[in-house]
Amino acid sequence: MTDTYIHNTATITNTSNIGEGSKIWVNVQIRENTHIGKNTIISKDVYIDESVTIGDNCKIQNSVSVYKGVTIQNDVFVGPNACFTNDKVPRAFNTDWSITPTLVENGASIGANATIVCGTTIGEYAMIAAGSVVTKDVPPYTLVMGNPARAVSKIDKLGNKVET
């Protein structure tokens, strides 16, 4: 793996695939059958559950949790302490639960401390404001914020608000 960096405190299973040029930092845990694309940065204290897919050129900031059932496409930014869920009706005693998938499309950005409730799709180049709780699909090129997250404006590829 040319130019790939994995910090010596990272725990990565041997069934995971880390793309060329990616950087895996301090105390990262990457579980079984996970795919990390090329030139992706996985920052300090990130947990990536089994069978997660993260695309090329992504930035996953400190202390993010990405659970099984999440697919993150290319060029996605995930801010510090963001969390993805994967159980629509969580109960500690439910042994028969199933994973509800989540999709983050190309170029989307998720702000710090955002929670992404499973079963949602975040459209391409959408932006999730810091601290938001996403409970419904976010259309492409849309800025959402709040709890629950609501559309505030349309944005361009760079994240600038546009008149509609």
PDB file of C-alpha atoms in Angstrom:
ATOM      1  CA  MET A   1       0.000   0.000   0.000  1.00  0.00           C
ATOM      2  CA  THR A   2       1.927   3.002  -1.279  1.00  0.00           C
ATOM      3  CA  ASP A   3       1.855   6.128   0.891  1.00  0.00           C
ATOM      4  CA  THR A   4      -0.686   4.576   3.248  1.00  0.00           C
ATOM      5  CA  TYR A   5      -0.134   5.431   6.907  1.00  0.00           C
ATOM      6  CA  ILE A   6      -1.509   3.398   9.802  1.00  0.00           C
ATOM      7  CA  HIS A   7      -0.669   4.563  13.332  1.00  0.00           C
ATOM      8  CA  ASN A   8       0.677   1.801  15.576  1.00  0.00           C
ATOM      9  CA  THR A   9      -2.258   2.215  18.025  1.00  0.00           C
ATOM     10  CA  ALA A  10      -4.876   1.541  15.329  1.00  0.00           C
ATOM     11  CA  THR A  11      -6.640  -1.824  15.406  1.00  0.00           C
ATOM     12  CA  ILE A  12      -7.526  -3.043  11.929  1.00  0.00           C
ATOM     13  CA  THR A  13      -8.737  -6.549  11.138  1.00  0.00           C
ATOM     14  CA  ASN A  14      -6.907  -8.430   8.423  1.00  0.00           C
ATOM     15  CA  THR A  15     -10.130  -8.754   6.376  1.00  0.00           C
ATOM     16  CA  SER A  16     -10.396  -4.987   5.924  1.00  0.00           C
ATOM     17  CA  ASN A  17      -9.180  -3.180   2.840  1.00  0.00           C
ATOM     18  CA  ILE A  18      -7.435   0.202   3.229  1.00  0.00           C
ATOM     19  CA  GLY A  19      -7.000   2.175   0.011  1.00  0.00           C
ATOM     20  CA  GLU A  20      -3.711   3.550  -1.219  1.00  0.00           C
ATOM     21  CA  GLY A  21      -2.735   6.920   0.228  1.00  0.00           C
ATOM     22  CA  SER A  22      -5.143   6.698   3.165  1.00  0.00           C
ATOM     23  CA  LYS A  23      -4.180   7.789   6.680  1.00  0.00           C
ATOM     24  CA  ILE A  24      -5.417   5.928   9.763  1.00  0.00           C
ATOM     25  CA  TRP A  25      -4.635   7.771  13.004  1.00  0.00           C
ATOM     26  CA  VAL A  26      -4.424   7.170  16.778  1.00  0.00           C
ATOM     27  CA  ASN A  27      -6.781   4.661  18.471  1.00  0.00           C
ATOM     28  CA  VAL A  28      -8.856   3.947  15.368  1.00  0.00           C
ATOM     29  CA  GLN A  29     -10.706   0.627  15.280  1.00  0.00           C
ATOM     30  CA  ILE A  30     -11.695  -0.821  11.913  1.00  0.00           C
ATOM     31  CA  ARG A  31     -13.690  -4.049  12.032  1.00  0.00           C
ATOM     32  CA  GLU A  32     -14.041  -7.004   9.659  1.00  0.00           C
ATOM     33  CA  ASN A  33     -14.774  -6.727   5.936  1.00  0.00           C
ATOM     34  CA  THR A  34     -14.611  -2.941   5.895  1.00  0.00           C
ATOM     35  CA  HIS A  35     -13.515  -1.055   2.792  1.00  0.00           C
ATOM     36  CA  ILE A  36     -11.769   2.317   3.086  1.00  0.00           C
ATOM     37  CA  GLY A  37     -11.118   4.012  -0.265  1.00  0.00           C
ATOM     38  CA  LYS A  38      -8.031   5.792  -1.554  1.00  0.00           C
ATOM     39  CA  ASN A  39      -6.695   8.994   0.033  1.00  0.00           C
ATOM     40  CA  THR A  40      -9.154   8.886   2.925  1.00  0.00           C
ATOM     41  CA  ILE A  41      -8.301  10.244   6.372  1.00  0.00           C
ATOM     42  CA  ILE A  42      -9.640   8.401   9.422  1.00  0.00           C
ATOM     43  CA  SER A  43      -8.845  10.616  12.424  1.00  0.00           C
ATOM     44  CA  LYS A  44      -8.200   9.877  16.101  1.00  0.00           C
ATOM     45  CA  ASP A  45     -10.590   7.646  18.097  1.00  0.00           C
ATOM     46  CA  VAL A  46     -12.852   6.684  15.174  1.00  0.00           C
ATOM     47  CA  TYR A  47     -14.834   3.420  15.339  1.00  0.00           C
ATOM     48  CA  ILE A  48     -15.791   1.758  12.054  1.00  0.00           C
ATOM     49  CA  ASP A  49     -17.997  -1.306  12.423  1.00  0.00           C
ATOM     50  CA  GLU A  50     -17.873  -4.437  10.290  1.00  0.00           C
ATOM     51  CA  SER A  51     -18.787  -4.354   6.592  1.00  0.00           C
ATOM     52  CA  VAL A  52     -18.845  -0.545   6.367  1.00  0.00           C
ATOM     53  CA  THR A  53     -17.843   1.059   3.066  1.00  0.00           C
ATOM     54  CA  ILE A  54     -16.140   4.456   2.975  1.00  0.00           C
ATOM     55  CA  GLY A  55     -15.174   5.872  -0.424  1.00  0.00           C
ATOM     56  CA  ASP A  56     -12.190   7.759  -1.799  1.00  0.00           C
ATOM     57  CA  ASN A  57     -11.005  11.183  -0.599  1.00  0.00           C
ATOM     58  CA  CYS A  58     -13.141  11.233   2.547  1.00  0.00           C
ATOM     59  CA  LYS A  59     -12.313  12.919   5.852  1.00  0.00           C
ATOM     60  CA  ILE A  60     -13.707  11.240   8.947  1.00  0.00           C
ATOM     61  CA  GLN A  61     -12.863  13.472  11.915  1.00  0.00           C
ATOM     62  CA  ASN A  62     -12.110  12.580  15.573  1.00  0.00           C
ATOM     63  CA  SER A  63     -14.419  10.323  17.583  1.00  0.00           C
ATOM     64  CA  VAL A  64     -16.887   9.476  14.818  1.00  0.00           C
ATOM     65  CA  SER A  65     -18.843   6.200  15.087  1.00  0.00           C
ATOM     66  CA  VAL A  66     -19.803   4.508  11.811  1.00  0.00           C
ATOM     67  CA  TYR A  67     -21.907   1.384  12.366  1.00  0.00           C
ATOM     68  CA  LYS A  68     -22.668  -1.605  10.160  1.00  0.00           C
ATOM     69  CA  GLY A  69     -25.149  -0.744   7.420  1.00  0.00           C
ATOM     70  CA  VAL A  70     -23.604   2.650   6.625  1.00  0.00           C
ATOM     71  CA  THR A  71     -22.224   3.392   3.164  1.00  0.00           C
ATOM     72  CA  ILE A  72     -20.257   6.604   2.666  1.00  0.00           C
ATOM     73  CA  GLN A  73     -19.469   7.466  -0.941  1.00  0.00           C
ATOM     74  CA  ASN A  74     -16.556   9.598  -2.264  1.00  0.00           C
ATOM     75  CA  ASP A  75     -15.440  13.079  -1.146  1.00  0.00           C
ATOM     76  CA  VAL A  76     -17.522  13.043   2.053  1.00  0.00           C
ATOM     77  CA  PHE A  77     -16.623  15.057   5.175  1.00  0.00           C
ATOM     78  CA  VAL A  78     -17.821  13.796   8.564  1.00  0.00           C
ATOM     79  CA  GLY A  79     -17.184  16.230  11.442  1.00  0.00           C
ATOM     80  CA  PRO A  80     -15.947  15.337  14.916  1.00  0.00           C
ATOM     81  CA  ASN A  81     -18.198  13.298  17.214  1.00  0.00           C
ATOM     82  CA  ALA A  82     -20.801  12.654  14.529  1.00  0.00           C
ATOM     83  CA  CYS A  83     -22.652   9.390  14.994  1.00  0.00           C
ATOM     84  CA  PHE A  84     -24.525   7.052  12.683  1.00  0.00           C
ATOM     85  CA  THR A  85     -27.141   4.617  14.015  1.00  0.00           C
ATOM     86  CA  ASN A  86     -28.223   1.297  12.515  1.00  0.00           C
ATOM     87  CA  ASP A  87     -31.146   0.057  14.631  1.00  0.00           C
ATOM     88  CA  LYS A  88     -34.523   1.722  14.007  1.00  0.00           C
ATOM     89  CA  VAL A  89     -36.045   0.442  17.277  1.00  0.00           C
ATOM     90  CA  PRO A  90     -33.162  -0.190  19.701  1.00  0.00           C
ATOM     91  CA  ARG A  91     -33.852  -2.414  22.687  1.00  0.00           C
ATOM     92  CA  ALA A  92     -31.089  -4.068  24.695  1.00  0.00           C
ATOM     93  CA  PHE A  93     -33.205  -7.215  25.096  1.00  0.00           C
ATOM     94  CA  ASN A  94     -34.157  -7.588  21.403  1.00  0.00           C
ATOM     95  CA  THR A  95     -32.068 -10.448  20.007  1.00  0.00           C
ATOM     96  CA  ASP A  96     -33.914 -10.442  16.671  1.00  0.00           C
ATOM     97  CA  TRP A  97     -33.172  -6.894  15.467  1.00  0.00           C
ATOM     98  CA  SER A  98     -32.085  -6.042  11.953  1.00  0.00           C
ATOM     99  CA  ILE A  99     -29.833  -3.387  10.502  1.00  0.00           C
ATOM    100  CA  THR A 100     -31.442  -0.447   8.714  1.00  0.00           C
ATOM    101  CA  PRO A 101     -29.022   0.893   6.075  1.00  0.00           C
ATOM    102  CA  THR A 102     -27.913   4.516   5.644  1.00  0.00           C
ATOM    103  CA  LEU A 103     -26.353   6.110   2.546  1.00  0.00           C
ATOM    104  CA  VAL A 104     -24.209   9.246   2.382  1.00  0.00           C
ATOM    105  CA  GLU A 105     -23.798  10.257  -1.246  1.00  0.00           C
ATOM    106  CA  ASN A 106     -20.801  11.859  -2.985  1.00  0.00           C
ATOM    107  CA  GLY A 107     -19.570  15.200  -1.697  1.00  0.00           C
ATOM    108  CA  ALA A 108     -21.893  15.478   1.310  1.00  0.00           C
ATOM    109  CA  SER A 109     -20.698  17.137   4.533  1.00  0.00           C
ATOM    110  CA  ILE A 110     -21.840  16.271   8.046  1.00  0.00           C
ATOM    111  CA  GLY A 111     -21.125  18.775  10.829  1.00  0.00           C
ATOM    112  CA  ALA A 112     -19.690  18.130  14.280  1.00  0.00           C
ATOM    113  CA  ASN A 113     -21.917  16.286  16.771  1.00  0.00           C
ATOM    114  CA  ALA A 114     -24.576  15.485  14.175  1.00  0.00           C
ATOM    115  CA  THR A 115     -26.587  12.300  14.580  1.00  0.00           C
ATOM    116  CA  ILE A 116     -27.668  10.436  11.465  1.00  0.00           C
ATOM    117  CA  VAL A 117     -30.637   8.189  12.223  1.00  0.00           C
ATOM    118  CA  CYS A 118     -30.567   4.979  10.200  1.00  0.00           C
ATOM    119  CA  GLY A 119     -32.675   4.511   7.111  1.00  0.00           C
ATOM    120  CA  THR A 120     -31.839   7.915   5.692  1.00  0.00           C
ATOM    121  CA  THR A 121     -30.076   8.987   2.523  1.00  0.00           C
ATOM    122  CA  ILE A 122     -28.013  12.152   2.540  1.00  0.00           C
ATOM    123  CA  GLY A 123     -27.990  13.417  -1.035  1.00  0.00           C
ATOM    124  CA  GLU A 124     -24.937  14.440  -2.994  1.00  0.00           C
ATOM    125  CA  TYR A 125     -23.287  17.692  -1.842  1.00  0.00           C
ATOM    126  CA  ALA A 126     -25.855  18.130   0.935  1.00  0.00           C
ATOM    127  CA  MET A 127     -24.672  19.728   4.185  1.00  0.00           C
ATOM    128  CA  ILE A 128     -25.751  18.778   7.676  1.00  0.00           C
ATOM    129  CA  ALA A 129     -25.212  21.594  10.201  1.00  0.00           C
ATOM    130  CA  ALA A 130     -23.340  20.898  13.430  1.00  0.00           C
ATOM    131  CA  GLY A 131     -25.486  19.340  16.140  1.00  0.00           C
ATOM    132  CA  SER A 132     -28.324  18.393  13.808  1.00  0.00           C
ATOM    133  CA  VAL A 133     -30.346  15.204  14.119  1.00  0.00           C
ATOM    134  CA  VAL A 134     -31.176  13.781  10.696  1.00  0.00           C
ATOM    135  CA  THR A 135     -34.379  11.727  10.805  1.00  0.00           C
ATOM    136  CA  LYS A 136     -35.434  11.954   7.132  1.00  0.00           C
ATOM    137  CA  ASP A 137     -33.736  11.883   3.735  1.00  0.00           C
ATOM    138  CA  VAL A 138     -31.806  15.018   2.809  1.00  0.00           C
ATOM    139  CA  PRO A 139     -32.130  16.058  -0.848  1.00  0.00           C
ATOM    140  CA  PRO A 140     -28.986  16.739  -2.903  1.00  0.00           C
ATOM    141  CA  TYR A 141     -27.518  20.263  -2.649  1.00  0.00           C
ATOM    142  CA  THR A 142     -29.524  21.099   0.488  1.00  0.00           C
ATOM    143  CA  LEU A 143     -28.409  22.586   3.816  1.00  0.00           C
ATOM    144  CA  VAL A 144     -30.301  21.174   6.811  1.00  0.00           C
ATOM    145  CA  MET A 145     -30.075  22.063  10.488  1.00  0.00           C
ATOM    146  CA  GLY A 146     -31.803  21.516  13.800  1.00  0.00           C
ATOM    147  CA  ASN A 147     -33.462  18.746  15.769  1.00  0.00           C
ATOM    148  CA  PRO A 148     -35.046  17.307  13.786  1.00  0.00           C
ATOM    149  CA  ALA A 149     -33.032  18.594  10.842  1.00  0.00           C
ATOM    150  CA  ARG A 150     -34.999  20.744   8.420  1.00  0.00           C
ATOM    151  CA  ALA A 151     -34.068  22.249   5.069  1.00  0.00           C
ATOM    152  CA  VAL A 152     -32.768  25.805   5.365  1.00  0.00           C
ATOM    153  CA  SER A 153     -31.600  26.514   1.834  1.00  0.00           C
ATOM    154  CA  LYS A 154     -30.338  25.108  -1.400  1.00  0.00           C
ATOM    155  CA  ILE A 155     -26.564  25.184  -1.819  1.00  0.00           C
ATOM    156  CA  ASP A 156     -24.079  24.787  -4.633  1.00  0.00           C
ATOM    157  CA  LYS A 157     -21.293  22.204  -4.877  1.00  0.00           C
ATOM    158  CA  LEU A 158     -19.010  24.372  -2.711  1.00  0.00           C
ATOM    159  CA  GLY A 159     -21.656  24.795   0.010  1.00  0.00           C
ATOM    160  CA  ASN A 160     -22.651  28.372  -0.797  1.00  0.00           C
ATOM    161  CA  LYS A 161     -26.320  29.286  -0.426  1.00  0.00           C
ATOM    162  CA  VAL A 162     -28.091  29.807  -3.737  1.00  0.00           C
ATOM    163  CA  GLU A 163     -31.282  31.700  -4.539  1.00  0.00           C
ATOM    164  CA  THR A 164     -34.146  29.477  -5.654  1.00  0.00           C
TER     165      THR A 164
END
